[in-house]
Coordinates of C-alpha atoms in Angstrom, one line a residue:
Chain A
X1 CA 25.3 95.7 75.8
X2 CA 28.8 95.8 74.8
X3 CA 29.8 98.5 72.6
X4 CA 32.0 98.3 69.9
X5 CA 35.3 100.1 70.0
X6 CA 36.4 100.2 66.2
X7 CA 34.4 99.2 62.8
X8 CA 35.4 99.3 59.5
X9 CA 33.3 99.4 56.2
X10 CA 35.1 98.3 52.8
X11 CA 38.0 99.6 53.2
X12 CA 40.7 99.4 50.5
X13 CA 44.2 100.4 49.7
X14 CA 46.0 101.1 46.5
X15 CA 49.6 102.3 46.0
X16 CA 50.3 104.0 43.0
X17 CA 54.5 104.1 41.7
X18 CA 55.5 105.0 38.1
X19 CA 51.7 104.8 37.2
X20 CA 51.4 100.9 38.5
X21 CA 48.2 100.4 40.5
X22 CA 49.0 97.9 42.9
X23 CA 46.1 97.0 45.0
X24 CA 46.7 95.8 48.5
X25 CA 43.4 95.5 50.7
X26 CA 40.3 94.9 49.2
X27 CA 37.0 95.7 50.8
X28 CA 37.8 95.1 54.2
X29 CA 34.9 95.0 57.0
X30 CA 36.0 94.5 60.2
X31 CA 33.8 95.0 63.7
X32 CA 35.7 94.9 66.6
X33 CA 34.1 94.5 70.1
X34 CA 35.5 96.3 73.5
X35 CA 37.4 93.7 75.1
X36 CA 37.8 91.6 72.3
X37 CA 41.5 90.4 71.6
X38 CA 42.1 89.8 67.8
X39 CA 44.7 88.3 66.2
X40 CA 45.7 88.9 62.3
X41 CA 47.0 86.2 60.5
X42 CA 47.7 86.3 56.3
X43 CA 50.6 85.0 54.2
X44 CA 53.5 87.0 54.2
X45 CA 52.8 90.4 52.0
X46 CA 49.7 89.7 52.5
X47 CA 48.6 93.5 53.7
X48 CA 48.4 92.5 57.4
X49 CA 50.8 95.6 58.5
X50 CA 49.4 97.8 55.8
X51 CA 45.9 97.4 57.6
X52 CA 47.7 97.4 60.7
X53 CA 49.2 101.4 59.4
X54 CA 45.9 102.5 58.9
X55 CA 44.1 101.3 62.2
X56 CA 47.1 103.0 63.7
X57 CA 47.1 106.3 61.7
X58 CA 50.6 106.0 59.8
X59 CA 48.9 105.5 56.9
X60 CA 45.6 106.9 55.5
X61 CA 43.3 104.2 53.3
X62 CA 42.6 105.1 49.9
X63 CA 38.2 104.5 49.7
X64 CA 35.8 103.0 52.6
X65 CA 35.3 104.7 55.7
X66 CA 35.7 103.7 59.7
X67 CA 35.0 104.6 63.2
X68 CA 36.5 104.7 66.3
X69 CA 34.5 104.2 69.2
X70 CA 31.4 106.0 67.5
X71 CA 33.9 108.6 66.3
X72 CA 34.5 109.4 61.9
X73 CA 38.6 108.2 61.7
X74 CA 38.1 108.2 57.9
X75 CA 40.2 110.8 57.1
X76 CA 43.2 111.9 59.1
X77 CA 42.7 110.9 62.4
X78 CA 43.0 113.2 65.1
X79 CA 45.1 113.1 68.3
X80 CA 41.8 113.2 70.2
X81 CA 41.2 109.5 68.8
X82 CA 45.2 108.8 68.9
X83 CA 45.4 108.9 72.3
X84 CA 42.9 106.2 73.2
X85 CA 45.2 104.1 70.7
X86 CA 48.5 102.0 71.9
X87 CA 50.6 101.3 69.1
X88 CA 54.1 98.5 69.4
X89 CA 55.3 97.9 66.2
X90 CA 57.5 94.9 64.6
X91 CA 60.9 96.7 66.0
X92 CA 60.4 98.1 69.5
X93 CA 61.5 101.8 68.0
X94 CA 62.5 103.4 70.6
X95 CA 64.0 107.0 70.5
X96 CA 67.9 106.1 70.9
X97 CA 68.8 109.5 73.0
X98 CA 66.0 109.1 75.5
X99 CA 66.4 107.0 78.7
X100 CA 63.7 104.3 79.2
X101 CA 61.9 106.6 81.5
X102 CA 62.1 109.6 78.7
X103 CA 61.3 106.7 76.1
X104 CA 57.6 106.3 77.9
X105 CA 57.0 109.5 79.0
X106 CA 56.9 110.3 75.2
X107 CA 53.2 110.2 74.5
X108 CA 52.8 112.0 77.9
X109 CA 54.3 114.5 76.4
X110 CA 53.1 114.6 73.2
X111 CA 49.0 114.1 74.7
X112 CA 49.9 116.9 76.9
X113 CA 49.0 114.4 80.2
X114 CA 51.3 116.0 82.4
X115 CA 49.1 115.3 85.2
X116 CA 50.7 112.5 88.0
X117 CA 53.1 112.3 85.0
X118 CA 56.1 110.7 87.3
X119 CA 53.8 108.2 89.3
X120 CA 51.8 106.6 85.6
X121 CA 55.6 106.3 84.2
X122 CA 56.8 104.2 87.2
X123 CA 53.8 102.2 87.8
X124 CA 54.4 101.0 83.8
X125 CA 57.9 100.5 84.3
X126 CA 57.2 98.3 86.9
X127 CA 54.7 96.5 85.5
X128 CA 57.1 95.1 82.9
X129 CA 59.9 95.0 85.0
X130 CA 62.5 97.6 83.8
X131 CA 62.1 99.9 87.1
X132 CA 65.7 99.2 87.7
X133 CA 66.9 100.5 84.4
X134 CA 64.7 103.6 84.4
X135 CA 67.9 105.5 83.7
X136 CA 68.9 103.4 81.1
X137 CA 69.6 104.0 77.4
X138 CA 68.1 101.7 75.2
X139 CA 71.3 100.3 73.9
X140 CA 72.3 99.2 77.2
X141 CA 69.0 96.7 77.2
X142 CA 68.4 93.3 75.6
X143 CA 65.8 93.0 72.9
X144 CA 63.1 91.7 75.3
X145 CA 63.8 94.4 77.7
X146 CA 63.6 96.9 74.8
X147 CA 60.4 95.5 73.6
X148 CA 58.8 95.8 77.5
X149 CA 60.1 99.4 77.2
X150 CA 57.9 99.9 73.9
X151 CA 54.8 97.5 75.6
X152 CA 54.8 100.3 78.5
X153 CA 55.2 103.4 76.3
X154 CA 52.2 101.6 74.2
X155 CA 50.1 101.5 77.8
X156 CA 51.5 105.0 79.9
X157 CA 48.8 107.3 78.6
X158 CA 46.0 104.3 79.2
X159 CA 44.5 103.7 75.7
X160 CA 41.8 101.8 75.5
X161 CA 42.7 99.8 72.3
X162 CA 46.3 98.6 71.7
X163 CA 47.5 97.7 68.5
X164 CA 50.3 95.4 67.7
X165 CA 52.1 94.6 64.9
X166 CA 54.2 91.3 65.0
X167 CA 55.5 92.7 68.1
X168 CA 57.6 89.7 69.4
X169 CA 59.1 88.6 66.0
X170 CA 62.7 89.5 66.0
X171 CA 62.7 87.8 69.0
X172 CA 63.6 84.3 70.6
X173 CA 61.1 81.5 71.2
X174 CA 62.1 81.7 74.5
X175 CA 61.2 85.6 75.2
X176 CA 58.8 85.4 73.2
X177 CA 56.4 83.3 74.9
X178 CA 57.0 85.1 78.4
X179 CA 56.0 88.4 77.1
X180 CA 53.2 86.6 75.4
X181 CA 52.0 85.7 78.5
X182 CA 52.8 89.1 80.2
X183 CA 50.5 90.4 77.1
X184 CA 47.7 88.0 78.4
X185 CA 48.1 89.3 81.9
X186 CA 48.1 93.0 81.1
X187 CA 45.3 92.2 79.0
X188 CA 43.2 90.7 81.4
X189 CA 43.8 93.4 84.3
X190 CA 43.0 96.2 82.0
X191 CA 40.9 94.6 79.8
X192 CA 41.7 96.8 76.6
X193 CA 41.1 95.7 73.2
X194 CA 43.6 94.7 71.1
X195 CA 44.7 94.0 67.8
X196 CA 47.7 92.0 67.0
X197 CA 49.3 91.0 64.1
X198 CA 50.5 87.6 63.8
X199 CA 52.3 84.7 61.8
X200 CA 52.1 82.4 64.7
X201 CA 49.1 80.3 65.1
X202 CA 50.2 79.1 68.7
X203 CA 50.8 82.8 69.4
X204 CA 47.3 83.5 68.2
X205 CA 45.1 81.0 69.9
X206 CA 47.0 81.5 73.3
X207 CA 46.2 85.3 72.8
X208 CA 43.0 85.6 71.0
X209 CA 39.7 85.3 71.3
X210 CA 39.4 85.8 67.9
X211 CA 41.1 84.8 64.6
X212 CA 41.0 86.9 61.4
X213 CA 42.6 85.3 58.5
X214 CA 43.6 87.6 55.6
X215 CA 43.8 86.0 51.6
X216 CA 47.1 87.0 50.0
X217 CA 47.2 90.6 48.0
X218 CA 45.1 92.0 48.0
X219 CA 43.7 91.1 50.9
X220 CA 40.5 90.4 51.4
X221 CA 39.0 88.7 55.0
X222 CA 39.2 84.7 54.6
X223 CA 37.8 83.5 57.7
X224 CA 36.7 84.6 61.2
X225 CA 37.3 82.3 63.9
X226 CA 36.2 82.4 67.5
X227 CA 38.5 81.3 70.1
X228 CA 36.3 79.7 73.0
X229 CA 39.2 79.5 75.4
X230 CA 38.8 80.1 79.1
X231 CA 41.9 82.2 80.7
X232 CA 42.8 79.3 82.9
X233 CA 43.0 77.2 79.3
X234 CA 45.6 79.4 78.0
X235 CA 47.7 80.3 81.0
X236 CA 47.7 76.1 81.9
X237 CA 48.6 73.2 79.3
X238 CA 46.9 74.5 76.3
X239 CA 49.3 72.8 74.1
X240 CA 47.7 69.5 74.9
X241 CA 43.9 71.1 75.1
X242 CA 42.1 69.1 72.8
X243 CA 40.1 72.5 71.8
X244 CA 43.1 73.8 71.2
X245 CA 44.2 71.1 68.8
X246 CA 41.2 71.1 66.6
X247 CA 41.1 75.0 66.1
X248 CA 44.9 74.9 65.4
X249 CA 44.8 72.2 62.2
X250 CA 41.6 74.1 61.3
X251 CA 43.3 77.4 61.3
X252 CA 46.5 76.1 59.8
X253 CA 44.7 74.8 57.1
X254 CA 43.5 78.3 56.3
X255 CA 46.5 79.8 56.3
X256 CA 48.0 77.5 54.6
X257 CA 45.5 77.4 52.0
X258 CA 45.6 81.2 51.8
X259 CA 49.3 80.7 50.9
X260 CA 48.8 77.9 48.2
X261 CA 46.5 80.6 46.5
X262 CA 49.4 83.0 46.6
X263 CA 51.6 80.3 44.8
X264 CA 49.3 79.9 42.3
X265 CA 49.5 83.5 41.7
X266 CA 45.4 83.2 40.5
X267 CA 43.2 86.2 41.2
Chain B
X1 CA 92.3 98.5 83.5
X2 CA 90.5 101.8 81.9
X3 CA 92.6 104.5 84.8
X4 CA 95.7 102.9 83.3
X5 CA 94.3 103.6 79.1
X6 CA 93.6 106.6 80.4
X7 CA 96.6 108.1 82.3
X8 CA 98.7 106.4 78.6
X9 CA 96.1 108.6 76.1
X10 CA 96.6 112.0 78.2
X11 CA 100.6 110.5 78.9
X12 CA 101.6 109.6 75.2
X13 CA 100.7 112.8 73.3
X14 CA 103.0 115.0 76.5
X15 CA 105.7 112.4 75.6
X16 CA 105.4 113.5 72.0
X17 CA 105.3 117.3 72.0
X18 CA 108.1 117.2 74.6
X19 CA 110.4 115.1 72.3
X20 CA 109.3 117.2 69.2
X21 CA 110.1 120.6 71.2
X22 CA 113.5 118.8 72.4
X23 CA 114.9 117.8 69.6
X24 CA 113.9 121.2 67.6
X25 CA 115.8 122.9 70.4
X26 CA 119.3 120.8 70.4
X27 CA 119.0 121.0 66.0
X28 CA 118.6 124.7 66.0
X29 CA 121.6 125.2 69.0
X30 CA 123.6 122.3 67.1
X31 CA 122.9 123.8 63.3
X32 CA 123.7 127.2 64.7
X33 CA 120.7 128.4 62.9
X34 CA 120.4 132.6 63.2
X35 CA 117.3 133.1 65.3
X36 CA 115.7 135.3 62.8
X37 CA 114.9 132.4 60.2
X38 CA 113.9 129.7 63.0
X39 CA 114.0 130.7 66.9
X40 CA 114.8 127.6 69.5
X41 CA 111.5 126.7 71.5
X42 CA 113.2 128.4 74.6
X43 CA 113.8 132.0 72.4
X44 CA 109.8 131.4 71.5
X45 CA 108.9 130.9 75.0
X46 CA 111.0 134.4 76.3
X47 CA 109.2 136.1 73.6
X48 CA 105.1 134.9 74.5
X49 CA 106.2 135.9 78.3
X50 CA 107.7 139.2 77.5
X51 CA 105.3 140.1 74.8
X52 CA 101.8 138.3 76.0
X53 CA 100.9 140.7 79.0
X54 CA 101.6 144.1 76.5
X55 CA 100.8 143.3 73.3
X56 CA 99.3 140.2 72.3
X57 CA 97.3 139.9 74.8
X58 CA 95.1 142.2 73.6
X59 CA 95.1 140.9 69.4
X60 CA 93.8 137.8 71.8
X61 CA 90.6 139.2 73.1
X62 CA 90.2 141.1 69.4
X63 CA 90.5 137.8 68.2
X64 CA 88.4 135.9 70.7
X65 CA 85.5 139.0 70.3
X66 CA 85.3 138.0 66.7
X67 CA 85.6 134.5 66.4
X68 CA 82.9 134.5 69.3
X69 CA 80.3 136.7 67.4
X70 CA 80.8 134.8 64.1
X71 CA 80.4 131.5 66.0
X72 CA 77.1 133.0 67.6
X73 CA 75.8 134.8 64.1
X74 CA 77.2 131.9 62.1
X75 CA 75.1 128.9 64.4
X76 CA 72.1 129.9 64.5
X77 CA 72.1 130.8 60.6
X78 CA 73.3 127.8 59.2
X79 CA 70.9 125.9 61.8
X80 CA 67.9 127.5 60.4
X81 CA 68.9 126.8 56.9
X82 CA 69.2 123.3 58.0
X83 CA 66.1 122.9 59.8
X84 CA 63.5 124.5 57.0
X85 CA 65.3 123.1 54.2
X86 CA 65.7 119.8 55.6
X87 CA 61.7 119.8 55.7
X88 CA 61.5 119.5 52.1
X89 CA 62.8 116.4 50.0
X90 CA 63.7 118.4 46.8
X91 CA 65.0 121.4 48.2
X92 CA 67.7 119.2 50.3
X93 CA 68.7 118.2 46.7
X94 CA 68.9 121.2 45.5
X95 CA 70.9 122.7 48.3
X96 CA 73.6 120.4 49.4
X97 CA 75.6 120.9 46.4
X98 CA 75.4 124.9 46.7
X99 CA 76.2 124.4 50.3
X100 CA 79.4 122.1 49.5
X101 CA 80.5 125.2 47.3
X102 CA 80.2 127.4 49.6
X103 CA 82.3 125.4 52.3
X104 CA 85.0 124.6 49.7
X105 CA 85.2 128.1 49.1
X106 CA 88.5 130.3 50.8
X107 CA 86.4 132.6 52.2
X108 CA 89.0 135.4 52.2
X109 CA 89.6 135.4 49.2
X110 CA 86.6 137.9 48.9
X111 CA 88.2 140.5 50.9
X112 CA 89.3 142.3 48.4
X113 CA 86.1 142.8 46.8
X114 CA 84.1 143.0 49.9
X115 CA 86.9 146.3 50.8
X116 CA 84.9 148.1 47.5
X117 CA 81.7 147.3 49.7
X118 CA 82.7 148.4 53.1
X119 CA 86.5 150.0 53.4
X120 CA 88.6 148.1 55.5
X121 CA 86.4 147.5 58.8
X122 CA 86.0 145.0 61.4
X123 CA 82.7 144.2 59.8
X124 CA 84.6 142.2 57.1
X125 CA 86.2 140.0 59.4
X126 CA 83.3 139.0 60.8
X127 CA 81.1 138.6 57.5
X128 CA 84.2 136.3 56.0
X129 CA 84.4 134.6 59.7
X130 CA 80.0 133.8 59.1
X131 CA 80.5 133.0 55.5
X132 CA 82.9 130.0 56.1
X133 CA 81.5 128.6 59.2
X134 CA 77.7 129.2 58.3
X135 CA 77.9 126.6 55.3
X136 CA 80.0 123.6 57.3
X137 CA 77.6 124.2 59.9
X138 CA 74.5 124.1 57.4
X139 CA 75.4 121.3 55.9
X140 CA 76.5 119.1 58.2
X141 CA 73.0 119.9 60.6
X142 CA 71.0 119.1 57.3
X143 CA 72.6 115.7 56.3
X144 CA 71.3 114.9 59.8
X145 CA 68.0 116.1 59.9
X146 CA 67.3 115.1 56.2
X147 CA 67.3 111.6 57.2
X148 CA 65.4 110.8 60.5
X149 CA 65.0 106.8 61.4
X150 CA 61.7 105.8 59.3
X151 CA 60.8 103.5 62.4
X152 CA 60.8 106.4 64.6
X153 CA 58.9 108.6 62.5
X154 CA 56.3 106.3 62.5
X155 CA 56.1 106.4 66.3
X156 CA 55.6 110.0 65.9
X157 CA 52.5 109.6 63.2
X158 CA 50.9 107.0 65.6
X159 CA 50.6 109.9 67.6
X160 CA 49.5 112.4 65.0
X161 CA 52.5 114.9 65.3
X162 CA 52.9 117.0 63.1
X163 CA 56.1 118.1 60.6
X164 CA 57.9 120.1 63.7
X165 CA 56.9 118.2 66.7
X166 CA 58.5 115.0 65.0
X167 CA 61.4 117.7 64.3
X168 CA 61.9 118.5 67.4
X169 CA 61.4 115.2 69.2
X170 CA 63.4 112.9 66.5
X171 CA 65.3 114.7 63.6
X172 CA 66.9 117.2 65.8
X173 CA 68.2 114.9 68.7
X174 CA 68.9 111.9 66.2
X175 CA 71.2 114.4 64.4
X176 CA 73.0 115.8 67.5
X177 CA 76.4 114.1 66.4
X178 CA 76.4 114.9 63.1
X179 CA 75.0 118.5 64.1
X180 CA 78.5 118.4 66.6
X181 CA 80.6 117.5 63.3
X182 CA 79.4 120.7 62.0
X183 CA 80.3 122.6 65.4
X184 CA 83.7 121.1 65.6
X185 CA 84.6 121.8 61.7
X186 CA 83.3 125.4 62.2
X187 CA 85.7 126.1 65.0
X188 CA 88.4 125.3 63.3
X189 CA 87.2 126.9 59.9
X190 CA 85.8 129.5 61.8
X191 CA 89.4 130.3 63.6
X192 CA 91.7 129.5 60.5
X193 CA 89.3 132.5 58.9
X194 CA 89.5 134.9 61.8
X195 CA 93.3 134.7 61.6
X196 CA 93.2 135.6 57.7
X197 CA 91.0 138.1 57.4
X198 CA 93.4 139.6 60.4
X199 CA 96.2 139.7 57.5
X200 CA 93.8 140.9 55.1
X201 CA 91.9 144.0 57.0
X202 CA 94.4 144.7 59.6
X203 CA 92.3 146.2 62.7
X204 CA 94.2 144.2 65.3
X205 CA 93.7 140.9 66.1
X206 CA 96.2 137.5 66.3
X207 CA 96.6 137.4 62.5
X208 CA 97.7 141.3 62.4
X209 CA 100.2 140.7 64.7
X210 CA 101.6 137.5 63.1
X211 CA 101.9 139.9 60.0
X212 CA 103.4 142.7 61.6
X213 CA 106.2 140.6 63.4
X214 CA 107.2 138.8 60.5
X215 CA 107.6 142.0 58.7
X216 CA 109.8 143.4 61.3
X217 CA 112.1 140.2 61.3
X218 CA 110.6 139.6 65.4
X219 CA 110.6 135.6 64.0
X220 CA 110.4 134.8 68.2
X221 CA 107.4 137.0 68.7
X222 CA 106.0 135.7 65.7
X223 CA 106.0 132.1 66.8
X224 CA 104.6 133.2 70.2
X225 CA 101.6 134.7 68.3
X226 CA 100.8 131.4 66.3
X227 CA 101.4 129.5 69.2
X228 CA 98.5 131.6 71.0
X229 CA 96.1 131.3 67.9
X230 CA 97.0 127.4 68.0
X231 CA 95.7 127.3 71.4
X232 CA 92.6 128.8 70.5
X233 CA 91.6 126.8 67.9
X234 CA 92.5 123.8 70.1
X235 CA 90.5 125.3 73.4
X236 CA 87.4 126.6 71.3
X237 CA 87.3 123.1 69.5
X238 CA 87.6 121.0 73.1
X239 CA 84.7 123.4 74.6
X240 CA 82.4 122.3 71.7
X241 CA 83.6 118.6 72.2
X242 CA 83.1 118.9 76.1
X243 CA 79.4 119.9 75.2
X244 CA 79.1 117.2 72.9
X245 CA 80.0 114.5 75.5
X246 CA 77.7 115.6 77.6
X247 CA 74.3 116.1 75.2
X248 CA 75.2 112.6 73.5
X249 CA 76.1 110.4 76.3
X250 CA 73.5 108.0 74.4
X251 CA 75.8 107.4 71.5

């Protein structure tokens, strides 16, 4: 029976700044399956990275509660959770002074896995390809060879869930879709779970398996949508896939209609 | 390409103080100026070889002993200041104006009134030495650490580190170069100090001997002895840029 790796049960998130409440999630419930590759798609503002802060422990949420593979994460998480968690975010934020090699060792270090510490760093860094520039500094690289950098520092210490937050989208289209499909690969060999953030339908259905779509703030859970697409699907003309045609103009028209309620400003 | 900028950028500056030193010599020998109000650069250089070995030799190492245990005393004090206050959003508010005060301030002007205090003791040098270094050192280091990149810090909280782990890891290196700024201001603040409070206390030491020269109408001597407490604020400040190079080759 497959388990499920992270559940979350009404969850909601309010700011509060010169004594304006501003309410950005709303009763969220989310299950998430082991295995299962999710993808996050709202209007811009929506709350899609706040949520995204939370799930990762950055931020903490203000009322609901949720779990971590059977584990209470309602409160502050602790590193014993943490460190089954991969987290790349928007910008690749990587630590300026530290060589690429230094730059994934970091949770290594911090999760005290010191153990075949040298042979785990290399075996990332050659998974994404930057085995050459292990002695690099990370203003010597290219965007997309920063962002590989981040993808293996998220993977080094072998979490079983990786979170990502509109990882690719300072990037070009170009780039973009090659480290999508590294993603896909990675994600297949290991098979983690992972949660991604997303303004790209494309990106989405060639990723996940399913599609959450978030109303605009505060968000509130739209639509779940299964992807029923095979791995040989997505790696091989899926742009033409009738399947994929259908779910795309019936996702696109939730999203779109998620943003046409955020012009109308009602709710 | 880069050999040639290179050779011109250690080249030029030679070119430079040669000229400078030439043309003071052939005004001084041309203006017949008496060697007691300004002493050609050949008169200065007799002087610092007759006079280095015996004499000022050892106001050097008085000197050097000084500046060297301020710098150590002064570091680490105006680090820690740094560090804890940095921690705290309202305190590095509170601080940095107290801080660019104290660095404004001459510190030898309290001489006098630390001589009530203690008497006229090498202690004083080095307590006016700490004072001035200790706040350029401080407030540098905290301008740094105050403001860590917000993208990296959230790296850290993914990870659930704590206030001083995320210190250590990113404040602390992400300041290195404005840390160095600090470093490189004290030594010269530091040294400029040493050499007053010399004048002020007496106890040896290159400012003393400045003093004492000057009073005895040595004018050759005296330009020896500055020209040897030049070259130690130049030589203390390339040592803490040498260091520098090498802890922030990522920059």
């Amino acid at each position: 029976m497959p388990q499920f790796s992270f559940l979350m049960n009404h969850v909601s998130k309010t700011y509060m700044s010169k004594n304006i409440k501003t309410e950005v999630l709303k009763d969220i419930s989310l299950k998430i399956m082991e295995g299962e590759f999710i993808c996050i798609m709202g209007s811009t503002g929506c709350g899609k990275s706040t949520l995204m802060r939370i799930i990762s422990g950055i931020e903490r949420c203000s009322s609901g509660e949720f779990y971590f593979f059977n584990t209470d994460a309602s409160g502050r998480m602790p590193p014993s959770i943490l460190s089954h968690l991969g987290v790349i975010f928007q910008s690749d934020n990587l630590l300026e002074w530290r060589t690429v090699y230094q730059n994934v060792k970091l949770p290594l270090e911090i999760f005290h896995q010191k153990r075949g510490l040298g042979k785990e760093i290399m075996s990332m860094l050659k998974l994404v390809g930057l085995q050459e520039y292990k002695n690099c500094y990370p203003k010597e690289l290219s965007g997309g060879m920063r962002q590989r950098c981040a993808i293996a520092r998220a993977l080094v210490h072998q979490p079983d869930m990786l979170l990502l937050d509109q990882p690719f989208g300072a990037l070009d289209a170009i780039t973009r879709k090659a480290l999508n499909q590294e993603l896909l690969h990675i994600w297949r060999e290991r098979k983690n779970t992972v949660v991604m953030v997303t303004n790209n339908i494309n990106e989405a259905l060639t990723l996940a398996t399913r599609v959450i779509v978030l109303s605009p703030a505060p968000a509130e859970i739209l639509a779940d949508v299964q992807v029923p697409l095979t791995f040989e699907e997505r790696t091989h003309d899926l742009l033409v896939n009738p399947k994929f045609l259908e779910l795309r103009s019936r996702l696109d028209k939730l999203v779109r209609g998620s943003e046409a309620q955020d012009g109308g400003g009602t709710h | 390409m880069k050999a040639t900028n290179k050779m011109t950028a250690v080249i030029a500056p030679v070119i430079a103080v040669i000229l400078i030193v030439l043309v003071w010599e052939i005004a001084v020998k041309a203006a017949q100026i008496p060697e007691k109000l300004l002493p050609a650069p050949t008169v200065i250089f007799h002087a610092l070889v007759k006079n280095f070995p015996s004499v000022i030799s050892k106001d050097l190492v008085i000197s050097l002993k000084s500046i060297a245990i301020g710098y150590a005393m002064a570091v680490p004090i105006g680090f820690v200041i740094a560090a804890v206050c940095s921690q705290f959003k309202l305190v590095v508010r509170a601080v940095t104006p107290v801080l660019i005060i104290l660095m404004v301030t001459p510190m030898t002007t309290l001489v006098p009134i630390f001589k009530l205090f203690w008497g006229a003791d090498t202690f004083l040098k080095l307590v006016v030495i700490v004072l001035q270094m200790a706040p350029v050192v401080a407030l540098n280091s905290l301008t740094g650490f105050a403001n860590p990149p917000k993208s990296n810090v959230d790296v850290m909280k993914a990870m659930g580190c704590g206030m001083w782990t995320t210190f250590f890891k990113v404040a602390l290196p992400n300041a290195l170069p404005q840390v160095f700024t600090g470093l490189k201001l004290g030594c010269i603040l530091g040294t400029i100090a040493s050499m007053v409070a010399d004048m002020a206390v007496g106890q040896g030491g290159l400012g003393y001997r400045i003093m004492i020269y000057a009073s005895f109408a040595s004018t050759a001597s005296a330009f020896a002895t500055i020209l040897v407490a030049a070259a130690v604020g130049v030589l203390l400040f390339q040592l803490v840029s040498a260091v520098e190079r090498l802890l922030t080759a990522w920059n």
